[in-house]
CSV table of N, CA, C and O and ligand atoms in Angstrom, one decimal:
chain,number,residue,atom,x,y,z
A,1,MET,N,-77.7,55.6,29.5
A,1,MET,CA,-76.4,55.0,29.4
A,1,MET,C,-75.9,54.4,30.8
A,1,MET,O,-76.1,55.1,31.8
A,2,ALA,N,-75.3,53.3,30.8
A,2,ALA,CA,-75.0,52.7,32.1
A,2,ALA,C,-73.8,53.4,32.7
A,2,ALA,O,-73.0,54.0,32.0
A,3,GLU,N,-73.9,53.4,34.0
A,3,GLU,CA,-72.8,54.1,34.8
A,3,GLU,C,-71.8,53.0,35.3
A,3,GLU,O,-72.3,52.0,35.8
A,4,PHE,N,-70.5,53.2,35.1
A,4,PHE,CA,-69.6,52.2,35.5
A,4,PHE,C,-69.0,52.6,36.9
A,4,PHE,O,-68.7,53.8,37.1
A,5,VAL,N,-69.0,51.7,37.8
A,5,VAL,CA,-68.5,52.0,39.2
A,5,VAL,C,-67.4,51.0,39.5
A,5,VAL,O,-67.4,49.8,39.0
A,6,THR,N,-66.3,51.5,40.2
A,6,THR,CA,-65.2,50.7,40.5
A,6,THR,C,-65.6,49.7,41.6
A,6,THR,O,-66.1,50.1,42.6
A,7,ILE,N,-65.3,48.4,41.4
A,7,ILE,CA,-65.6,47.4,42.4
A,7,ILE,C,-64.4,46.7,43.0
A,7,ILE,O,-64.5,46.0,44.0
A,8,SER,N,-63.3,46.8,42.3
A,8,SER,CA,-62.1,46.1,42.8
A,8,SER,C,-60.9,46.6,42.1
A,8,SER,O,-61.0,47.3,41.1
A,9,GLN,N,-59.7,46.3,42.7
A,9,GLN,CA,-58.5,46.5,42.0
A,9,GLN,C,-58.2,45.2,41.3
A,9,GLN,O,-58.4,44.1,41.9
A,10,ALA,N,-57.6,45.2,40.1
A,10,ALA,CA,-57.4,44.0,39.3
A,10,ALA,C,-56.6,43.0,40.1
A,10,ALA,O,-56.8,41.8,40.1
A,11,GLY,N,-55.5,43.5,40.8
A,11,GLY,CA,-54.6,42.6,41.5
A,11,GLY,C,-55.2,41.9,42.7
A,11,GLY,O,-54.7,40.9,43.2
A,12,ASP,N,-56.4,42.3,43.1
A,12,ASP,CA,-57.0,41.7,44.3
A,12,ASP,C,-57.8,40.4,43.9
A,12,ASP,O,-58.2,39.7,44.8
A,13,VAL,N,-58.0,40.1,42.6
A,13,VAL,CA,-58.6,38.9,42.2
A,13,VAL,C,-57.7,38.2,41.3
A,13,VAL,O,-57.7,38.4,40.1
A,14,PRO,N,-56.9,37.2,41.8
A,14,PRO,CA,-56.0,36.5,40.9
A,14,PRO,C,-56.7,35.6,39.9
A,14,PRO,O,-57.8,35.2,40.1
A,15,PRO,N,-56.0,35.3,38.8
A,15,PRO,CA,-56.6,34.4,37.8
A,15,PRO,C,-57.1,33.1,38.4
A,15,PRO,O,-56.4,32.5,39.2
A,16,GLY,N,-58.3,32.7,38.0
A,16,GLY,CA,-58.8,31.4,38.5
A,16,GLY,C,-59.5,31.5,39.8
A,16,GLY,O,-59.9,30.5,40.4
A,17,GLU,N,-59.7,32.8,40.2
A,17,GLU,CA,-60.4,33.0,41.5
A,17,GLU,C,-61.6,34.0,41.4
A,17,GLU,O,-61.7,34.7,40.4
A,18,GLY,N,-62.4,34.0,42.4
A,18,GLY,CA,-63.5,34.9,42.5
A,18,GLY,C,-63.5,35.6,43.8
A,18,GLY,O,-62.8,35.2,44.8
A,19,ARG,N,-64.3,36.7,43.9
A,19,ARG,CA,-64.4,37.5,45.1
A,19,ARG,C,-65.9,38.0,45.2
A,19,ARG,O,-66.5,38.2,44.2
A,20,VAL,N,-66.3,38.2,46.4
A,20,VAL,CA,-67.6,38.9,46.6
A,20,VAL,C,-67.3,40.4,46.8
A,20,VAL,O,-66.4,40.8,47.6
A,21,VAL,N,-67.9,41.2,46.0
A,21,VAL,CA,-67.7,42.7,46.0
A,21,VAL,C,-69.0,43.3,46.1
A,21,VAL,O,-70.1,42.7,46.0
A,22,GLU,N,-69.0,44.6,46.3
A,22,GLU,CA,-70.3,45.3,46.5
A,22,GLU,C,-70.4,46.5,45.5
A,22,GLU,O,-69.4,47.2,45.3
A,23,ALA,N,-71.5,46.7,44.9
A,23,ALA,CA,-71.7,47.9,44.1
A,23,ALA,C,-73.1,48.4,44.3
A,23,ALA,O,-74.1,47.6,44.1
A,24,ASN,N,-73.2,49.6,44.6
A,24,ASN,CA,-74.6,50.3,44.8
A,24,ASN,C,-75.4,49.4,45.8
A,24,ASN,O,-76.6,49.2,45.5
A,25,GLY,N,-74.8,48.9,46.8
A,25,GLY,CA,-75.6,48.1,47.8
A,25,GLY,C,-75.9,46.7,47.4
A,25,GLY,O,-76.6,46.0,48.1
A,26,LYS,N,-75.5,46.3,46.2
A,26,LYS,CA,-75.7,44.9,45.8
A,26,LYS,C,-74.4,44.1,45.9
A,26,LYS,O,-73.3,44.6,45.6
A,27,GLU,N,-74.6,42.8,46.3
A,27,GLU,CA,-73.4,41.9,46.3
A,27,GLU,C,-73.2,41.3,44.9
A,27,GLU,O,-74.2,40.8,44.3
A,28,ILE,N,-72.0,41.4,44.4
A,28,ILE,CA,-71.6,41.0,43.1
A,28,ILE,C,-70.5,39.9,43.2
A,28,ILE,O,-69.6,40.1,44.1
A,29,ALA,N,-70.6,38.9,42.4
A,29,ALA,CA,-69.5,37.9,42.4
A,29,ALA,C,-68.7,38.3,41.2
A,29,ALA,O,-69.1,38.3,40.0
A,30,LEU,N,-67.4,38.5,41.5
A,30,LEU,CA,-66.4,39.0,40.4
A,30,LEU,C,-65.4,37.9,40.3
A,30,LEU,O,-64.8,37.3,41.2
A,31,PHE,N,-65.2,37.5,39.0
A,31,PHE,CA,-64.2,36.4,38.7
A,31,PHE,C,-63.2,36.8,37.7
A,31,PHE,O,-63.4,37.6,36.8
A,32,ASN,N,-62.0,36.2,37.8
A,32,ASN,CA,-60.9,36.4,36.9
A,32,ASN,C,-60.6,35.1,36.2
A,32,ASN,O,-60.1,34.2,36.8
A,33,VAL,N,-60.9,35.1,34.9
A,33,VAL,CA,-60.6,33.9,34.1
A,33,VAL,C,-59.4,34.3,33.1
A,33,VAL,O,-59.6,35.0,32.1
A,34,ASN,N,-58.2,33.9,33.5
A,34,ASN,CA,-57.0,34.2,32.7
A,34,ASN,C,-57.0,35.7,32.3
A,34,ASN,O,-56.7,36.0,31.2
A,35,GLY,N,-57.2,36.5,33.3
A,35,GLY,CA,-57.1,38.0,33.0
A,35,GLY,C,-58.4,38.7,32.5
A,35,GLY,O,-58.4,39.9,32.4
A,36,ILE,N,-59.4,37.9,32.2
A,36,ILE,CA,-60.7,38.4,31.7
A,36,ILE,C,-61.6,38.4,32.9
A,36,ILE,O,-61.8,37.3,33.5
A,37,PHE,N,-62.2,39.5,33.3
A,37,PHE,CA,-63.1,39.6,34.4
A,37,PHE,C,-64.5,39.4,34.0
A,37,PHE,O,-65.0,39.9,33.0
A,38,HIS,N,-65.3,38.7,34.9
A,38,HIS,CA,-66.7,38.5,34.7
A,38,HIS,C,-67.4,38.8,36.0
A,38,HIS,O,-66.9,38.5,37.1
A,39,ALA,N,-68.6,39.4,35.9
A,39,ALA,CA,-69.4,39.7,37.1
A,39,ALA,C,-70.8,39.2,36.9
A,39,ALA,O,-71.5,39.5,35.9
A,40,ILE,N,-71.3,38.5,38.0
A,40,ILE,CA,-72.8,38.1,38.0
A,40,ILE,C,-73.3,38.4,39.4
A,40,ILE,O,-72.5,38.7,40.4
A,41,ASP,N,-74.6,38.3,39.6
A,41,ASP,CA,-75.1,38.4,41.0
A,41,ASP,C,-74.4,37.4,41.9
A,41,ASP,O,-74.1,36.3,41.5
A,42,ASN,N,-74.2,37.8,43.1
A,42,ASN,CA,-73.5,36.9,44.1
A,42,ASN,C,-74.4,35.8,44.7
A,42,ASN,O,-73.9,34.8,45.1
A,43,THR,N,-75.7,36.1,44.7
A,43,THR,CA,-76.6,35.3,45.4
A,43,THR,C,-77.1,34.1,44.6
A,43,THR,O,-77.8,34.3,43.6
A,44,CYS,N,-76.8,32.9,45.0
A,44,CYS,CA,-77.3,31.7,44.3
A,44,CYS,C,-78.8,31.6,44.4
A,44,CYS,O,-79.4,31.9,45.5
A,45,ALA,N,-79.4,31.2,43.3
A,45,ALA,CA,-80.9,31.2,43.3
A,45,ALA,C,-81.5,30.0,44.1
A,45,ALA,O,-82.7,30.0,44.3
A,46,HIS,N,-80.6,29.1,44.5
A,46,HIS,CA,-81.1,28.0,45.2
A,46,HIS,C,-81.5,28.4,46.6
A,46,HIS,O,-82.7,28.5,47.0
A,47,ARG,N,-80.5,28.7,47.5
A,47,ARG,CA,-80.8,29.2,48.8
A,47,ARG,C,-79.9,30.3,49.3
A,47,ARG,O,-79.6,30.5,50.5
A,48,GLY,N,-79.4,31.0,48.3
A,48,GLY,CA,-78.7,32.3,48.6
A,48,GLY,C,-77.2,32.1,48.9
A,48,GLY,O,-76.6,33.0,49.5
A,49,GLY,N,-76.6,31.0,48.5
A,49,GLY,CA,-75.1,30.9,48.7
A,49,GLY,C,-74.3,31.9,48.0
A,49,GLY,O,-74.7,32.5,47.0
A,50,PRO,N,-73.1,32.2,48.5
A,50,PRO,CA,-72.3,33.3,48.0
A,50,PRO,C,-71.4,32.8,46.8
A,50,PRO,O,-70.4,32.1,47.0
A,51,LEU,N,-71.8,33.0,45.6
A,51,LEU,CA,-71.2,32.5,44.4
A,51,LEU,C,-69.7,33.0,44.3
A,51,LEU,O,-68.9,32.3,43.7
A,52,GLY,N,-69.5,34.2,44.8
A,52,GLY,CA,-68.1,34.7,44.7
A,52,GLY,C,-67.1,33.9,45.5
A,52,GLY,O,-65.9,34.1,45.3
A,53,GLU,N,-67.6,33.1,46.4
A,53,GLU,CA,-66.7,32.2,47.2
A,53,GLU,C,-66.7,30.8,46.6
A,53,GLU,O,-66.1,29.9,47.2
A,54,GLY,N,-67.3,30.6,45.5
A,54,GLY,CA,-67.4,29.2,44.9
A,54,GLY,C,-66.1,28.9,44.1
A,54,GLY,O,-65.3,29.8,43.8
A,55,ALA,N,-66.0,27.6,43.8
A,55,ALA,CA,-64.8,27.2,43.1
A,55,ALA,C,-65.1,27.4,41.6
A,55,ALA,O,-66.2,27.1,41.1
A,56,LEU,N,-64.1,28.0,40.9
A,56,LEU,CA,-64.2,28.3,39.5
A,56,LEU,C,-63.6,27.1,38.7
A,56,LEU,O,-62.5,26.6,39.0
A,57,ASN,N,-64.3,26.8,37.7
A,57,ASN,CA,-63.9,25.7,36.8
A,57,ASN,C,-64.0,26.2,35.4
A,57,ASN,O,-65.1,26.1,34.8
A,58,GLY,N,-63.0,26.7,34.8
A,58,GLY,CA,-63.1,27.4,33.5
A,58,GLY,C,-64.0,28.6,33.6
A,58,GLY,O,-63.7,29.5,34.4
A,59,THR,N,-65.1,28.6,32.9
A,59,THR,CA,-66.0,29.7,33.0
A,59,THR,C,-67.3,29.4,33.8
A,59,THR,O,-68.3,30.0,33.6
A,60,SER,N,-67.2,28.3,34.6
A,60,SER,CA,-68.4,28.0,35.4
A,60,SER,C,-67.9,28.1,36.9
A,60,SER,O,-66.8,27.8,37.2
A,61,VAL,N,-68.9,28.4,37.7
A,61,VAL,CA,-68.6,28.5,39.2
A,61,VAL,C,-69.6,27.5,39.9
A,61,VAL,O,-70.7,27.4,39.5
A,62,ILE,N,-69.1,26.9,40.9
A,62,ILE,CA,-69.9,26.0,41.7
A,62,ILE,C,-70.2,26.6,43.0
A,62,ILE,O,-69.3,27.0,43.8
A,63,CYS,N,-71.5,26.7,43.3
A,63,CYS,CA,-71.9,27.3,44.6
A,63,CYS,C,-71.3,26.5,45.8
A,63,CYS,O,-71.3,25.3,45.8
A,64,PRO,N,-70.7,27.2,46.7
A,64,PRO,CA,-70.1,26.5,47.9
A,64,PRO,C,-71.1,25.8,48.8
A,64,PRO,O,-70.6,25.0,49.6
A,65,TRP,N,-72.3,26.1,48.7
A,65,TRP,CA,-73.3,25.5,49.6
A,65,TRP,C,-73.8,24.2,49.2
A,65,TRP,O,-73.7,23.2,49.9
A,66,HIS,N,-74.4,24.1,48.0
A,66,HIS,CA,-75.0,22.8,47.6
A,66,HIS,C,-74.6,22.4,46.1
A,66,HIS,O,-75.3,21.7,45.5
A,67,SER,N,-73.6,23.1,45.6
A,67,SER,CA,-73.0,22.7,44.3
A,67,SER,C,-73.8,23.0,43.1
A,67,SER,O,-73.5,22.4,42.0
A,68,TRP,N,-74.8,23.9,43.1
A,68,TRP,CA,-75.3,24.3,41.8
A,68,TRP,C,-74.2,25.0,41.1
A,68,TRP,O,-73.4,25.7,41.6
A,69,SER,N,-74.3,24.9,39.7
A,69,SER,CA,-73.3,25.6,39.0
A,69,SER,C,-73.9,26.6,38.0
A,69,SER,O,-75.0,26.5,37.6
A,70,TYR,N,-73.1,27.6,37.7
A,70,TYR,CA,-73.5,28.8,36.8
A,70,TYR,C,-72.4,29.1,35.8
A,70,TYR,O,-71.2,29.0,36.1
A,71,ASP,N,-72.9,29.5,34.6
A,71,ASP,CA,-72.0,30.0,33.6
A,71,ASP,C,-71.7,31.5,34.0
A,71,ASP,O,-72.6,32.3,33.9
A,72,ILE,N,-70.5,31.8,34.3
A,72,ILE,CA,-70.2,33.2,34.7
A,72,ILE,C,-70.1,34.2,33.6
A,72,ILE,O,-70.1,35.4,33.8
A,73,THR,N,-70.1,33.7,32.3
A,73,THR,CA,-70.1,34.6,31.2
A,73,THR,C,-71.5,35.1,30.9
A,73,THR,O,-71.7,36.1,30.2
A,74,SER,N,-72.5,34.3,31.3
A,74,SER,CA,-73.9,34.7,31.0
A,74,SER,C,-74.8,34.8,32.2
A,74,SER,O,-75.9,35.4,32.1
A,75,GLY,N,-74.5,34.2,33.3
A,75,GLY,CA,-75.3,34.2,34.5
A,75,GLY,C,-76.3,33.0,34.5
A,75,GLY,O,-77.0,32.8,35.4
A,76,GLU,N,-76.2,32.2,33.4
A,76,GLU,CA,-77.1,31.0,33.3
A,76,GLU,C,-76.8,30.0,34.4
A,76,GLU,O,-75.6,29.7,34.6
A,77,CYS,N,-77.9,29.5,35.0
A,77,CYS,CA,-77.7,28.4,35.9
A,77,CYS,C,-77.6,27.1,35.1
A,77,CYS,O,-78.4,26.8,34.2
A,78,LEU,N,-76.5,26.3,35.3
A,78,LEU,CA,-76.3,25.1,34.6
A,78,LEU,C,-77.0,23.9,35.3
A,78,LEU,O,-77.1,22.8,34.7
A,79,THR,N,-77.5,24.1,36.5
A,79,THR,CA,-78.2,23.1,37.2
A,79,THR,C,-79.7,23.1,37.0
A,79,THR,O,-80.4,22.1,36.9
A,80,ASN,N,-80.2,24.3,36.8
A,80,ASN,CA,-81.6,24.6,36.5
A,80,ASN,C,-81.8,25.6,35.4
A,80,ASN,O,-81.5,26.8,35.6
A,81,SER,N,-82.1,25.1,34.2
A,81,SER,CA,-82.1,25.9,33.0
A,81,SER,C,-83.1,27.0,33.0
A,81,SER,O,-83.1,27.9,32.1
A,82,GLU,N,-84.0,27.0,34.0
A,82,GLU,CA,-85.0,28.1,34.0
A,82,GLU,C,-84.5,29.3,34.7
A,82,GLU,O,-85.2,30.3,34.8
A,83,ILE,N,-83.3,29.2,35.3
A,83,ILE,CA,-82.8,30.3,36.1
A,83,ILE,C,-81.6,31.0,35.4
A,83,ILE,O,-80.8,30.3,34.8
A,84,CYS,N,-81.6,32.3,35.4
A,84,CYS,CA,-80.5,33.1,34.9
A,84,CYS,C,-80.3,34.3,35.8
A,84,CYS,O,-81.2,35.1,36.0
A,85,LEU,N,-79.1,34.3,36.4
A,85,LEU,CA,-78.8,35.5,37.2
A,85,LEU,C,-78.4,36.7,36.4
A,85,LEU,O,-78.0,36.5,35.2
A,86,GLU,N,-78.4,37.9,37.0
A,86,GLU,CA,-78.0,39.0,36.3
A,86,GLU,C,-76.5,39.0,36.0
A,86,GLU,O,-75.7,38.6,36.9
A,87,LYS,N,-76.1,39.4,34.8
A,87,LYS,CA,-74.7,39.5,34.5
A,87,LYS,C,-74.4,41.0,34.2
A,87,LYS,O,-75.3,41.7,33.7
A,88,TYR,N,-73.2,41.4,34.6
A,88,TYR,CA,-72.8,42.8,34.5
A,88,TYR,C,-71.7,43.0,33.5
A,88,TYR,O,-70.7,42.2,33.5
A,89,GLU,N,-71.8,44.0,32.8
A,89,GLU,CA,-70.7,44.4,31.8
A,89,GLU,C,-69.5,44.8,32.7
A,89,GLU,O,-69.7,45.6,33.6
A,90,VAL,N,-68.3,44.4,32.3
A,90,VAL,CA,-67.1,44.7,33.1
A,90,VAL,C,-66.1,45.4,32.2
A,90,VAL,O,-65.9,45.0,31.0
A,91,THR,N,-65.5,46.4,32.7
A,91,THR,CA,-64.4,47.0,32.0
A,91,THR,C,-63.2,47.2,33.0
A,91,THR,O,-63.4,47.4,34.2
A,92,VAL,N,-62.0,47.2,32.5
A,92,VAL,CA,-60.8,47.4,33.3
A,92,VAL,C,-60.1,48.7,32.8
A,92,VAL,O,-59.8,48.8,31.6
A,93,GLU,N,-59.9,49.6,33.7
A,93,GLU,CA,-59.2,50.9,33.4
A,93,GLU,C,-58.0,50.9,34.3
A,93,GLU,O,-58.1,51.2,35.5
A,94,GLY,N,-56.8,50.7,33.7
A,94,GLY,CA,-55.6,50.6,34.6
A,94,GLY,C,-55.7,49.5,35.5
A,94,GLY,O,-55.9,48.3,35.1
A,95,GLU,N,-55.7,49.7,36.8
A,95,GLU,CA,-55.9,48.7,37.8
A,95,GLU,C,-57.3,48.5,38.3
A,95,GLU,O,-57.6,47.6,39.0
A,96,GLU,N,-58.1,49.5,37.9
A,96,GLU,CA,-59.5,49.5,38.4
A,96,GLU,C,-60.5,48.6,37.6
A,96,GLU,O,-60.6,48.8,36.3
A,97,VAL,N,-61.1,47.7,38.3
A,97,VAL,CA,-62.2,46.9,37.6
A,97,VAL,C,-63.5,47.5,37.9
A,97,VAL,O,-63.9,47.8,39.0
A,98,LYS,N,-64.2,47.8,36.8
A,98,LYS,CA,-65.5,48.5,36.9
A,98,LYS,C,-66.6,47.7,36.3
A,98,LYS,O,-66.4,47.0,35.3
A,99,ILE,N,-67.8,47.8,36.9
A,99,ILE,CA,-69.0,47.2,36.2
A,99,ILE,C,-70.1,48.2,36.0
A,99,ILE,O,-70.1,49.3,36.6
A,100,ALA,N,-70.9,47.9,35.0
A,100,ALA,CA,-72.0,48.8,34.6
A,100,ALA,C,-73.2,48.5,35.6
A,100,ALA,O,-73.5,47.3,35.7
A,101,VAL,N,-73.7,49.5,36.2
A,101,VAL,CA,-74.8,49.3,37.1
A,101,VAL,C,-76.0,50.2,36.6
A,101,VAL,O,-75.9,51.1,35.9
B,201,FES,S1,-77.4,27.8,47.9
B,201,FES,FE1,-76.3,27.5,46.1
B,201,FES,S2,-76.6,25.5,45.6
B,201,FES,FE2,-77.8,25.8,47.4
């Protein structure tokens, strides 16, 4: 069974924004879409750009380095359909945002 670890306080990621957080030594991109949190790997498959710093457009994020985009609900790369980043299950308990690792 997956273990959930706290990665952020809910109020630290306003709606429509993302953050780079860390869990078990891995960088995770955490996003808030209208109060629903999504988490995928932070590292862009192109050249390693930080997706948690990218611009959010609905449920897709645009890499800040060379504009590849990803579906943050699935981890799928929308620029190269052969790529899919890891997506993490997210739960919110009170103010604590947790992901399954
Ligand atoms: S590193 Fe993300 S698009 Fe190039």
